[in-house]
PDB file of C-alpha atoms in Angstrom:
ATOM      1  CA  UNK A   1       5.695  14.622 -16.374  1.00  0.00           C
ATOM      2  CA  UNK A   2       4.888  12.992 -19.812  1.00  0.00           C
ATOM      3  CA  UNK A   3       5.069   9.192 -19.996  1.00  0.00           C
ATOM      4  CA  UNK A   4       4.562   7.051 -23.182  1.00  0.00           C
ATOM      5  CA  UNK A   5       3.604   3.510 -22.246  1.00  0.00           C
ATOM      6  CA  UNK A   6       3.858   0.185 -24.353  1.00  0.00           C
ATOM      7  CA  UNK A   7       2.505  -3.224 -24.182  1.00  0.00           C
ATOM      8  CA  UNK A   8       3.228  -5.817 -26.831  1.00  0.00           C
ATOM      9  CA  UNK A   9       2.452  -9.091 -24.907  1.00  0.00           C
ATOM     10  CA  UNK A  10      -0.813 -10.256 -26.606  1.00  0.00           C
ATOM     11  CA  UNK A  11      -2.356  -9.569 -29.886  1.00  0.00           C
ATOM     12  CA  UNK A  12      -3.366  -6.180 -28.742  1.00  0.00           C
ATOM     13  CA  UNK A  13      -0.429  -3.474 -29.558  1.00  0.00           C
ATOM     14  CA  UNK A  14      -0.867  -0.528 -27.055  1.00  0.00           C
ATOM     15  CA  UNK A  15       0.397   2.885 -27.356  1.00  0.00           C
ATOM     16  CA  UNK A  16      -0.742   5.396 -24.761  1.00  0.00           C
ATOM     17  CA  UNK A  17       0.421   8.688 -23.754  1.00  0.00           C
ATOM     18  CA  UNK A  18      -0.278  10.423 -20.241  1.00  0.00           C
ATOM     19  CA  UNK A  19       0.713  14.033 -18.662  1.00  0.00           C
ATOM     20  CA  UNK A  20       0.941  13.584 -15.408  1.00  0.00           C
ATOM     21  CA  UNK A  21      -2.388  11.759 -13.911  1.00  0.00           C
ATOM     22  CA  UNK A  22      -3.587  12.818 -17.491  1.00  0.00           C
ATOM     23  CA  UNK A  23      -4.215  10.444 -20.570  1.00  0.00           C
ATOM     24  CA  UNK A  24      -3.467  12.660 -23.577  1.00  0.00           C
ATOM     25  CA  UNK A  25      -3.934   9.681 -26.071  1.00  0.00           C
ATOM     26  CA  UNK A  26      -4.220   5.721 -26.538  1.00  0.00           C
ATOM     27  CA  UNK A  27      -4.252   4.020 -29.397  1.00  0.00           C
ATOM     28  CA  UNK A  28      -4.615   0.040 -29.559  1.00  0.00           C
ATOM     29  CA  UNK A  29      -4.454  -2.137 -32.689  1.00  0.00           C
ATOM     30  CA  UNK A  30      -5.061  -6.058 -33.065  1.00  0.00           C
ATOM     31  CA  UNK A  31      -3.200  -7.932 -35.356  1.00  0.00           C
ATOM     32  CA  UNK A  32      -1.283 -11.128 -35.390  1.00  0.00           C
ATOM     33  CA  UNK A  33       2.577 -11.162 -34.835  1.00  0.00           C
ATOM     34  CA  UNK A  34       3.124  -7.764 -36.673  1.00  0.00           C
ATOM     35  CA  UNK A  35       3.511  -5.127 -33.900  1.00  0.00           C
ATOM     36  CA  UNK A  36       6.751  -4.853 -35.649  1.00  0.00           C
ATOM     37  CA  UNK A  37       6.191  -2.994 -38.502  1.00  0.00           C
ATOM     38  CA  UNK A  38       3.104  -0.524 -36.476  1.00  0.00           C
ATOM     39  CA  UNK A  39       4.642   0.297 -33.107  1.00  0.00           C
ATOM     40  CA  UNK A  40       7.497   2.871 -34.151  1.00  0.00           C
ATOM     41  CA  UNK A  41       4.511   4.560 -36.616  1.00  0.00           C
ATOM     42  CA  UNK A  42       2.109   4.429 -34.140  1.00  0.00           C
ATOM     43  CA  UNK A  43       4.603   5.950 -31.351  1.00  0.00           C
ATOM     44  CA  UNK A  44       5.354   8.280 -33.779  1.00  0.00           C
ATOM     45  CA  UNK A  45       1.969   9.461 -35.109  1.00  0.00           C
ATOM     46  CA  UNK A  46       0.719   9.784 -30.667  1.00  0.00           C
ATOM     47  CA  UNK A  47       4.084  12.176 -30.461  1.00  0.00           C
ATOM     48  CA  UNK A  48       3.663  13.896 -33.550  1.00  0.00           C
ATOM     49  CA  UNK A  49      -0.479  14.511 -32.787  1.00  0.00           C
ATOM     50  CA  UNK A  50       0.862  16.536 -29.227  1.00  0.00           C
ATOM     51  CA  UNK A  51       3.696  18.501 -31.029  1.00  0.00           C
ATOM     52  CA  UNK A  52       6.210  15.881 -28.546  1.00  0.00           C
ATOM     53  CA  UNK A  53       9.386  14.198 -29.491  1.00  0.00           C
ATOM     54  CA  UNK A  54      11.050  11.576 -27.490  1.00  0.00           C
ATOM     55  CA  UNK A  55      13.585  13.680 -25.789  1.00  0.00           C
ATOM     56  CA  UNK A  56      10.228  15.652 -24.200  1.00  0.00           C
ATOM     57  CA  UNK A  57       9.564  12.689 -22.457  1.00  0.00           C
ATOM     58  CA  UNK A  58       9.664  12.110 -18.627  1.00  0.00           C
ATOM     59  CA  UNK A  59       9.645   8.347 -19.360  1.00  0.00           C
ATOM     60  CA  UNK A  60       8.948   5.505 -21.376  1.00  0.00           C
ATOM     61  CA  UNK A  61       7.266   2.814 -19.423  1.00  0.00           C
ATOM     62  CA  UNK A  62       7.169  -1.022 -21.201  1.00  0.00           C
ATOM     63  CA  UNK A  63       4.721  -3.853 -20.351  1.00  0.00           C
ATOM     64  CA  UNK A  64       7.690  -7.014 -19.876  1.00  0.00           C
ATOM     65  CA  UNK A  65       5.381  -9.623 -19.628  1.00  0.00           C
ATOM     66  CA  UNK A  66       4.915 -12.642 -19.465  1.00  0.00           C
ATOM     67  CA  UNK A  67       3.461 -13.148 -23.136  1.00  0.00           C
ATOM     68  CA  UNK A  68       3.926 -13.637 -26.376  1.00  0.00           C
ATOM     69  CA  UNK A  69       7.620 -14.043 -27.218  1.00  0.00           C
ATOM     70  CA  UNK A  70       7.874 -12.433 -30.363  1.00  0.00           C
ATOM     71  CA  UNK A  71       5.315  -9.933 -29.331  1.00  0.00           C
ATOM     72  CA  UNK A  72       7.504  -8.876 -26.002  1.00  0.00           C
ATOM     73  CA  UNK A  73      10.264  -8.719 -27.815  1.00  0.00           C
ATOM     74  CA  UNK A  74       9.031  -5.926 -30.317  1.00  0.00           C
ATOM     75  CA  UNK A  75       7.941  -3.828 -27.307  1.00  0.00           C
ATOM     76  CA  UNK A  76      11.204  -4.039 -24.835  1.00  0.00           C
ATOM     77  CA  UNK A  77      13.589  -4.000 -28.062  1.00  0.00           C
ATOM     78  CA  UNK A  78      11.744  -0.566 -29.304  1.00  0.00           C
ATOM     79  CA  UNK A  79      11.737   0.726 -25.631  1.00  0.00           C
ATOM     80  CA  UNK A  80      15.161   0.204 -25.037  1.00  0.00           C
ATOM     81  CA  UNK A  81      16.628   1.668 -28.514  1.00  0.00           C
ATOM     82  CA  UNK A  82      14.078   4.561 -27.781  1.00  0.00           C
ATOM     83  CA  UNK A  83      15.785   5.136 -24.079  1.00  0.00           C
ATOM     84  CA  UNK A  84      19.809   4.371 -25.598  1.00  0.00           C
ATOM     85  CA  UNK A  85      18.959   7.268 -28.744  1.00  0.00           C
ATOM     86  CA  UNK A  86      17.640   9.561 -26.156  1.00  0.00           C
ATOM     87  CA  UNK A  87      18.743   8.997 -22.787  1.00  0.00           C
ATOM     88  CA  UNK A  88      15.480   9.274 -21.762  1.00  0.00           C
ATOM     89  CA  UNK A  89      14.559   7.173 -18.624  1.00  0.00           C
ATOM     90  CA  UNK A  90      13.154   3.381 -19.106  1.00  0.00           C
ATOM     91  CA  UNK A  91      10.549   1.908 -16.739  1.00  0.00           C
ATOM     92  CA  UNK A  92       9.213  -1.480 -16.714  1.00  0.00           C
ATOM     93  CA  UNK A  93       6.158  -3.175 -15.312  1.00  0.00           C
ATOM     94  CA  UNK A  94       4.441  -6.337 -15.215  1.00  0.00           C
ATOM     95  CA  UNK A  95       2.018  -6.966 -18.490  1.00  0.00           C
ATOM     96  CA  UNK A  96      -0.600  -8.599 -16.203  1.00  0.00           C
ATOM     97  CA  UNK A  97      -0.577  -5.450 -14.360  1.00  0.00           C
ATOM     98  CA  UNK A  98      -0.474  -3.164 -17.296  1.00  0.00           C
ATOM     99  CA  UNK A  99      -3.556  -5.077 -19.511  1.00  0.00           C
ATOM    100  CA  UNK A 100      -5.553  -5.218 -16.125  1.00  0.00           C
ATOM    101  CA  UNK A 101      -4.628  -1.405 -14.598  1.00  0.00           C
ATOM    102  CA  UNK A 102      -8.617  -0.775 -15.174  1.00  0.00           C
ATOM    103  CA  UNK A 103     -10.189  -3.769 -12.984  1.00  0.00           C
ATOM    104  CA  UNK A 104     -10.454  -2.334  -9.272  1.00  0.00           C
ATOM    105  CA  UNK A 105     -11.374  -5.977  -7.945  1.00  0.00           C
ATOM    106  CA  UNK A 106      -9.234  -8.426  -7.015  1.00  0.00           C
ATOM    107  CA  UNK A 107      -9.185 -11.145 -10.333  1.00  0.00           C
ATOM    108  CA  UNK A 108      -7.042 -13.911 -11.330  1.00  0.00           C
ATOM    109  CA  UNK A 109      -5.709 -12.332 -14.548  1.00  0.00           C
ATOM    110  CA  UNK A 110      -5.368 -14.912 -17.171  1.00  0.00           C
ATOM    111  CA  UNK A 111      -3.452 -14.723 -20.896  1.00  0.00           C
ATOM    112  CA  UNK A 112      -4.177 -17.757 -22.386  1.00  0.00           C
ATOM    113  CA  UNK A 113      -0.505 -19.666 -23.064  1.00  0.00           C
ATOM    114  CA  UNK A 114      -2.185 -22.172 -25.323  1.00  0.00           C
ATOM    115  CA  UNK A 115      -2.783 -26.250 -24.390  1.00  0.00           C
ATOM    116  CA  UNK A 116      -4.924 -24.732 -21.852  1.00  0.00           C
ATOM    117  CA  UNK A 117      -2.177 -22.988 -19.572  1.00  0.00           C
ATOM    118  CA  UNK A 118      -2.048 -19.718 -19.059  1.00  0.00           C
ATOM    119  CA  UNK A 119       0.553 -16.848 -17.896  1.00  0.00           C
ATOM    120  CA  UNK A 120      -1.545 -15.683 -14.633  1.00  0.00           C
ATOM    121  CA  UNK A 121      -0.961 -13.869 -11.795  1.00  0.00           C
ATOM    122  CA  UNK A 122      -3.740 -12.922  -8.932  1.00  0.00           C
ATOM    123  CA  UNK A 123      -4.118  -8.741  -8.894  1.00  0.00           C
ATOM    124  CA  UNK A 124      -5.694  -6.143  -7.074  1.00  0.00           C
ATOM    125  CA  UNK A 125      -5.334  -2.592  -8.029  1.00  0.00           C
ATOM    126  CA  UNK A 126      -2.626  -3.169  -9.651  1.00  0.00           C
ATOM    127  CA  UNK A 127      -0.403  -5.080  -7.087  1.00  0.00           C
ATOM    128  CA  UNK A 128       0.105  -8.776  -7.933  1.00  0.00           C
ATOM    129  CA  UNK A 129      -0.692 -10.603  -4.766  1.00  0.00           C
ATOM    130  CA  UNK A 130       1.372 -14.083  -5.388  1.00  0.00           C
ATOM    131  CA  UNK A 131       3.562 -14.800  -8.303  1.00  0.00           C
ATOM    132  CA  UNK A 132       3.094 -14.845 -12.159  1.00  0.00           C
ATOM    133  CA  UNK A 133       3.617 -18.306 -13.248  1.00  0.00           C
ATOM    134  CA  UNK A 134       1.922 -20.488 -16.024  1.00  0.00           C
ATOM    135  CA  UNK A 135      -0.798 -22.712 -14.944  1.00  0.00           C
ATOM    136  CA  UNK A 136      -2.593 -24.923 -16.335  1.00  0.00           C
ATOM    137  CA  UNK A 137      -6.888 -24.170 -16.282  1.00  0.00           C
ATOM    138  CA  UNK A 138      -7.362 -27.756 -14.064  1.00  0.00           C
ATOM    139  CA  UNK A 139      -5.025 -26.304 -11.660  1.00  0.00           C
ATOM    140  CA  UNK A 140      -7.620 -23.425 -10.685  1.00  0.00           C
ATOM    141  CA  UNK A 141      -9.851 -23.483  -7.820  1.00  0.00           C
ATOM    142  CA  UNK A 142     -13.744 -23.104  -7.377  1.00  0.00           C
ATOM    143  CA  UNK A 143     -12.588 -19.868  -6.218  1.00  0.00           C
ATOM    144  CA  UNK A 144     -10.296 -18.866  -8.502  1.00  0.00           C
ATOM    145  CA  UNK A 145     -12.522 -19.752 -11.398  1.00  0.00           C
ATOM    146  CA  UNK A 146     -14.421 -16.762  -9.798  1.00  0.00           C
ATOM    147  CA  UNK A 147     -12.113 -14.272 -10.114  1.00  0.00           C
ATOM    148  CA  UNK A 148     -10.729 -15.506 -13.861  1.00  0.00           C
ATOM    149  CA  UNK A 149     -10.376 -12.665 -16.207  1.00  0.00           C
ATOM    150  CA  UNK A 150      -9.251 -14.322 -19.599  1.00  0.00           C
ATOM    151  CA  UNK A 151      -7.545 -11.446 -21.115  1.00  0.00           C
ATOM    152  CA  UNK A 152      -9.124 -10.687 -24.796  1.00  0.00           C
ATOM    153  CA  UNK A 153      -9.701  -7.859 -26.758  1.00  0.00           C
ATOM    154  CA  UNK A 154     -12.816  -7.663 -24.924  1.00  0.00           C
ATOM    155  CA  UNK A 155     -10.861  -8.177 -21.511  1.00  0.00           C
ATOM    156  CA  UNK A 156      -8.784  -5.759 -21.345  1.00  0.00           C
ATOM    157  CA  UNK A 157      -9.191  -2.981 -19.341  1.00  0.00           C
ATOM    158  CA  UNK A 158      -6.476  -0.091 -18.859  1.00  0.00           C
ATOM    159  CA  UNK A 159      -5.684   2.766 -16.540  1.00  0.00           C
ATOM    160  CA  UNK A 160      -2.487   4.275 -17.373  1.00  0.00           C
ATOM    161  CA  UNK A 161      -2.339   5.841 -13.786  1.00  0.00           C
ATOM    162  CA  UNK A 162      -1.979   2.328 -12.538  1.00  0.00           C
ATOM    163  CA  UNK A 163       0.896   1.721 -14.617  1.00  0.00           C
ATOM    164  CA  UNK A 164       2.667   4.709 -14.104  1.00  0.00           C
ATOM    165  CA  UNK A 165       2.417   3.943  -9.999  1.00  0.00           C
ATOM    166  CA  UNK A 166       3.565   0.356 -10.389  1.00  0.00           C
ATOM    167  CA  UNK A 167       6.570   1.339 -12.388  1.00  0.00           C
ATOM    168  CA  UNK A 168       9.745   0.258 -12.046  1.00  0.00           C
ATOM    169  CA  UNK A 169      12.964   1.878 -13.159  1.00  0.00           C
ATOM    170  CA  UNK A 170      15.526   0.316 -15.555  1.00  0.00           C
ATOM    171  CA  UNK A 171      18.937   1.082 -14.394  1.00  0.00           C
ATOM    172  CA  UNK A 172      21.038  -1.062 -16.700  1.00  0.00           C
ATOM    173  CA  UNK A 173      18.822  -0.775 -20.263  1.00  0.00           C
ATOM    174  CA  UNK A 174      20.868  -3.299 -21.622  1.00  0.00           C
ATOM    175  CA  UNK A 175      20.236  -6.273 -19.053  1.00  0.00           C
ATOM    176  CA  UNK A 176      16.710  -5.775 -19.764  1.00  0.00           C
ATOM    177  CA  UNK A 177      15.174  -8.904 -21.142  1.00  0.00           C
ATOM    178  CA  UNK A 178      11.473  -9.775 -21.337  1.00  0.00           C
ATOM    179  CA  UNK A 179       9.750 -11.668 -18.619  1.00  0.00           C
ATOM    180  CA  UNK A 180       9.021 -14.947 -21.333  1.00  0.00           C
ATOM    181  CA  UNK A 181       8.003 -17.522 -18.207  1.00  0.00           C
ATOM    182  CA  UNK A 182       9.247 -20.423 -19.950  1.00  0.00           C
ATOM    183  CA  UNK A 183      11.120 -21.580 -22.608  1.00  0.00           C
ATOM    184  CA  UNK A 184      10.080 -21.417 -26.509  1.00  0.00           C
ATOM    185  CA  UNK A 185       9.631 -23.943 -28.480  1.00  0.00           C
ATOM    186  CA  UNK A 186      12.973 -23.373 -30.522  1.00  0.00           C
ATOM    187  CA  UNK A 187      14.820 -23.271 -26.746  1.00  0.00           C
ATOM    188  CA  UNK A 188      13.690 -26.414 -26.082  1.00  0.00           C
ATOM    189  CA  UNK A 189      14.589 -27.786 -29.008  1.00  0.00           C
ATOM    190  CA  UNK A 190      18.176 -26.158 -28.732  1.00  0.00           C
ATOM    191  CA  UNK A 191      18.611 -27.918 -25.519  1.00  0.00           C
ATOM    192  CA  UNK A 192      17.268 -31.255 -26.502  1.00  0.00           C
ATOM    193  CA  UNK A 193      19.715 -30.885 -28.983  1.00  0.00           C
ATOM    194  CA  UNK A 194      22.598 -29.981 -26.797  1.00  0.00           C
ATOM    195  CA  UNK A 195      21.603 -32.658 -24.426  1.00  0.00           C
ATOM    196  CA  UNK A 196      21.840 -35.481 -27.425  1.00  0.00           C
ATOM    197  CA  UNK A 197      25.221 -34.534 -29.280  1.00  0.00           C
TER     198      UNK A 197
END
Protein backbone atom coordinates (compact mmCIF):
# COMPACT_ATOMS: atom_id res chain seq x y z
CA UNK A 1 0.00 0.00 0.00
CA UNK A 2 1.60 3.31 -1.28
CA UNK A 3 0.85 6.46 0.72
CA UNK A 4 2.01 10.04 -0.19
CA UNK A 5 2.00 12.25 2.89
CA UNK A 6 1.89 16.18 3.19
CA UNK A 7 2.52 18.71 5.77
CA UNK A 8 2.28 22.41 5.08
CA UNK A 9 1.82 23.82 8.66
CA UNK A 10 5.22 25.55 9.27
CA UNK A 11 7.84 26.86 7.03
CA UNK A 12 8.98 23.41 6.27
CA UNK A 13 6.97 21.93 3.05
CA UNK A 14 7.05 18.05 3.33
CA UNK A 15 6.55 15.59 0.68
CA UNK A 16 7.18 11.96 1.53
CA UNK A 17 6.32 8.80 -0.05
CA UNK A 18 6.11 5.27 1.76
CA UNK A 19 5.28 1.51 0.47
CA UNK A 20 3.93 -0.07 3.03
CA UNK A 21 6.23 0.27 6.38
CA UNK A 22 8.69 1.49 3.58
CA UNK A 23 9.89 5.19 2.93
CA UNK A 24 10.55 5.27 -0.82
CA UNK A 25 11.30 9.11 -0.75
CA UNK A 26 11.05 12.53 1.31
CA UNK A 27 11.73 15.60 0.21
CA UNK A 28 11.45 18.85 2.53
CA UNK A 29 11.96 22.47 1.44
CA UNK A 30 11.99 25.78 3.65
CA UNK A 31 10.69 28.78 2.39
CA UNK A 32 8.38 31.48 3.52
CA UNK A 33 4.61 31.43 2.55
CA UNK A 34 5.27 29.85 -0.95
CA UNK A 35 4.45 26.11 -0.59
CA UNK A 36 2.05 27.16 -3.20
CA UNK A 37 3.82 27.34 -6.16
CA UNK A 38 6.44 23.95 -4.99
CA UNK A 39 4.05 21.38 -3.56
CA UNK A 40 2.16 20.14 -6.85
CA UNK A 41 6.03 20.07 -8.55
CA UNK A 42 7.43 18.54 -5.79
CA UNK A 43 4.46 15.82 -5.53
CA UNK A 44 4.94 15.46 -8.93
CA UNK A 45 8.72 15.09 -9.36
CA UNK A 46 8.49 12.09 -5.85
CA UNK A 47 5.69 10.28 -8.30
CA UNK A 48 7.38 10.73 -11.40
CA UNK A 49 11.09 9.51 -9.70
CA UNK A 50 9.02 5.85 -8.76
CA UNK A 51 7.30 5.55 -12.24
CA UNK A 52 3.71 6.32 -9.81
CA UNK A 53 0.79 8.44 -10.68
CA UNK A 54 -1.86 9.44 -8.30
CA UNK A 55 -4.42 6.91 -9.19
CA UNK A 56 -1.48 4.17 -7.96
CA UNK A 57 -1.93 5.44 -4.73
CA UNK A 58 -3.38 3.62 -1.63
CA UNK A 59 -3.75 7.06 0.02
CA UNK A 60 -2.92 10.49 0.44
CA UNK A 61 -2.45 11.35 4.04
CA UNK A 62 -2.42 15.47 4.99
CA UNK A 63 -0.90 17.06 8.14
CA UNK A 64 -4.34 19.50 9.24
CA UNK A 65 -2.71 21.28 11.77
CA UNK A 66 -2.84 23.56 13.80
CA UNK A 67 -0.37 26.06 11.94
CA UNK A 68 0.17 28.43 9.68
CA UNK A 69 -3.06 29.50 7.97
CA UNK A 70 -2.00 30.11 4.64
CA UNK A 71 0.47 27.33 4.88
CA UNK A 72 -2.48 24.64 5.91
CA UNK A 73 -4.43 25.78 3.49
CA UNK A 74 -1.99 24.97 0.49
CA UNK A 75 -1.61 21.42 1.87
CA UNK A 76 -5.49 20.33 2.62
CA UNK A 77 -6.65 22.39 -0.62
CA UNK A 78 -3.95 20.27 -2.85
CA UNK A 79 -4.93 17.04 -0.91
CA UNK A 80 -8.39 17.32 -1.41
CA UNK A 81 -8.37 18.34 -5.33
CA UNK A 82 -5.76 15.42 -5.55
CA UNK A 83 -8.46 12.86 -3.79
CA UNK A 84 -11.83 14.64 -5.91
CA UNK A 85 -9.53 14.16 -9.58
CA UNK A 86 -8.76 10.69 -8.54
CA UNK A 87 -10.98 9.20 -6.15
CA UNK A 88 -8.24 8.14 -4.38
CA UNK A 89 -8.76 7.88 -0.54
CA UNK A 90 -7.93 11.10 1.81
CA UNK A 91 -6.53 10.69 5.34
CA UNK A 92 -5.86 13.29 7.80
CA UNK A 93 -3.77 13.60 10.91
CA UNK A 94 -2.73 15.95 13.43
CA UNK A 95 0.49 18.25 12.28
CA UNK A 96 1.90 18.01 15.84
CA UNK A 97 1.80 14.39 15.36
CA UNK A 98 3.05 14.34 11.85
CA UNK A 99 6.32 16.98 12.45
CA UNK A 100 7.05 14.94 15.73
CA UNK A 101 6.33 11.04 14.30
CA UNK A 102 10.33 10.62 14.96
CA UNK A 103 10.58 11.59 18.86
CA UNK A 104 9.85 8.20 20.84
CA UNK A 105 9.66 10.26 24.25
CA UNK A 106 6.95 11.80 25.58
CA UNK A 107 7.54 15.96 24.71
CA UNK A 108 5.41 18.90 24.80
CA UNK A 109 5.48 19.66 21.06
CA UNK A 110 5.59 23.31 20.51
CA UNK A 111 5.06 25.52 16.98
CA UNK A 112 5.71 28.78 17.91
CA UNK A 113 2.20 30.96 17.19
CA UNK A 114 4.08 34.20 17.60
CA UNK A 115 3.64 36.86 20.86
CA UNK A 116 5.06 33.98 22.61
CA UNK A 117 2.05 31.41 22.27
CA UNK A 118 2.31 28.50 20.71
CA UNK A 119 0.00 25.68 18.96
CA UNK A 120 1.08 22.66 21.43
CA UNK A 121 -0.09 19.55 22.24
CA UNK A 122 1.72 16.90 24.79
CA UNK A 123 2.76 13.51 22.54
CA UNK A 124 4.06 10.24 22.93
CA UNK A 125 4.64 8.01 20.05
CA UNK A 126 2.55 9.62 18.22
CA UNK A 127 -0.67 9.76 20.40
CA UNK A 128 -1.49 13.25 21.73
CA UNK A 129 -2.09 12.75 25.39
CA UNK A 130 -4.39 16.04 26.21
CA UNK A 131 -5.59 18.50 23.70
CA UNK A 132 -3.91 20.82 21.07
CA UNK A 133 -4.62 24.27 22.09
CA UNK A 134 -2.50 27.56 21.94
CA UNK A 135 -0.70 28.51 25.00
CA UNK A 136 1.06 30.98 25.91
CA UNK A 137 5.16 30.07 27.07
CA UNK A 138 4.27 31.57 30.93
CA UNK A 139 1.56 29.13 31.01
CA UNK A 140 4.14 26.07 30.99
CA UNK A 141 5.26 24.25 33.93
CA UNK A 142 8.80 23.43 35.44
CA UNK A 143 7.89 20.23 33.99
CA UNK A 144 6.68 20.95 30.92
CA UNK A 145 9.54 23.24 30.12
CA UNK A 146 11.29 19.77 30.24
CA UNK A 147 9.66 18.13 27.74
CA UNK A 148 9.39 21.45 25.21
CA UNK A 149 10.31 20.61 21.72
CA UNK A 150 10.09 24.04 19.80
CA UNK A 151 9.49 22.76 16.41
CA UNK A 152 12.29 24.26 13.85
CA UNK A 153 13.94 23.14 10.98
CA UNK A 154 16.27 21.67 13.34
CA UNK A 155 13.25 20.17 15.42
CA UNK A 156 11.67 18.28 13.39
CA UNK A 157 11.86 14.83 13.40
CA UNK A 158 9.66 12.42 11.10
CA UNK A 159 8.65 8.80 10.85
CA UNK A 160 6.20 8.31 8.22
CA UNK A 161 5.15 4.92 9.88
CA UNK A 162 3.82 7.00 12.69
CA UNK A 163 1.72 8.92 10.49
CA UNK A 164 0.41 6.35 8.49
CA UNK A 165 -0.83 4.49 12.03
CA UNK A 166 -2.37 7.66 13.40
CA UNK A 167 -4.35 8.27 10.28
CA UNK A 168 -7.59 9.14 10.01
CA UNK A 169 -9.95 8.73 7.10
CA UNK A 170 -11.81 11.58 5.32
CA UNK A 171 -15.24 10.50 4.50
CA UNK A 172 -16.80 13.73 3.29
CA UNK A 173 -13.52 15.49 1.32
CA UNK A 174 -15.40 18.45 1.05
CA UNK A 175 -16.16 19.25 4.88
CA UNK A 176 -12.56 19.04 5.34
CA UNK A 177 -11.21 22.26 6.70
CA UNK A 178 -7.85 22.83 8.40
CA UNK A 179 -7.45 22.59 12.11
CA UNK A 180 -6.44 26.79 12.28
CA UNK A 181 -6.94 26.90 16.43
CA UNK A 182 -8.02 30.35 16.38
CA UNK A 183 -9.08 32.99 14.43
CA UNK A 184 -6.82 35.12 11.86
CA UNK A 185 -6.18 38.29 12.05
CA UNK A 186 -8.52 39.28 9.01
CA UNK A 187 -11.46 37.06 11.05
CA UNK A 188 -11.15 39.09 13.76
CA UNK A 189 -11.26 42.00 12.09
CA UNK A 190 -14.41 40.78 10.05
CA UNK A 191 -16.16 40.28 13.26
CA UNK A 192 -15.15 43.45 14.96
CA UNK A 193 -16.56 44.80 12.05
CA UNK A 194 -19.80 42.96 12.08
CA UNK A 195 -20.10 43.61 15.73
CA UNK A 196 -19.81 47.68 15.08
CA UNK A 197 -22.19 48.26 11.95
Amino acid sequence: MKYLLIDTSTNALIIMLYDNQVKLDEHIRFGKQDHQAHIVPMIEHVLHAHNLKVQDLSGIIVGVGPGSYTGLRVGVMTAKMLSYATGVKLYKVSSLVFLSSGYQQKALIWHDARNDQGFSATIEKGIILDEEKVRHLDELSDEEKEMLILLSPDTIKLDGRVVIDKKEEVEDIFSLIPNYLRQTEAEKNLDKNRSHS
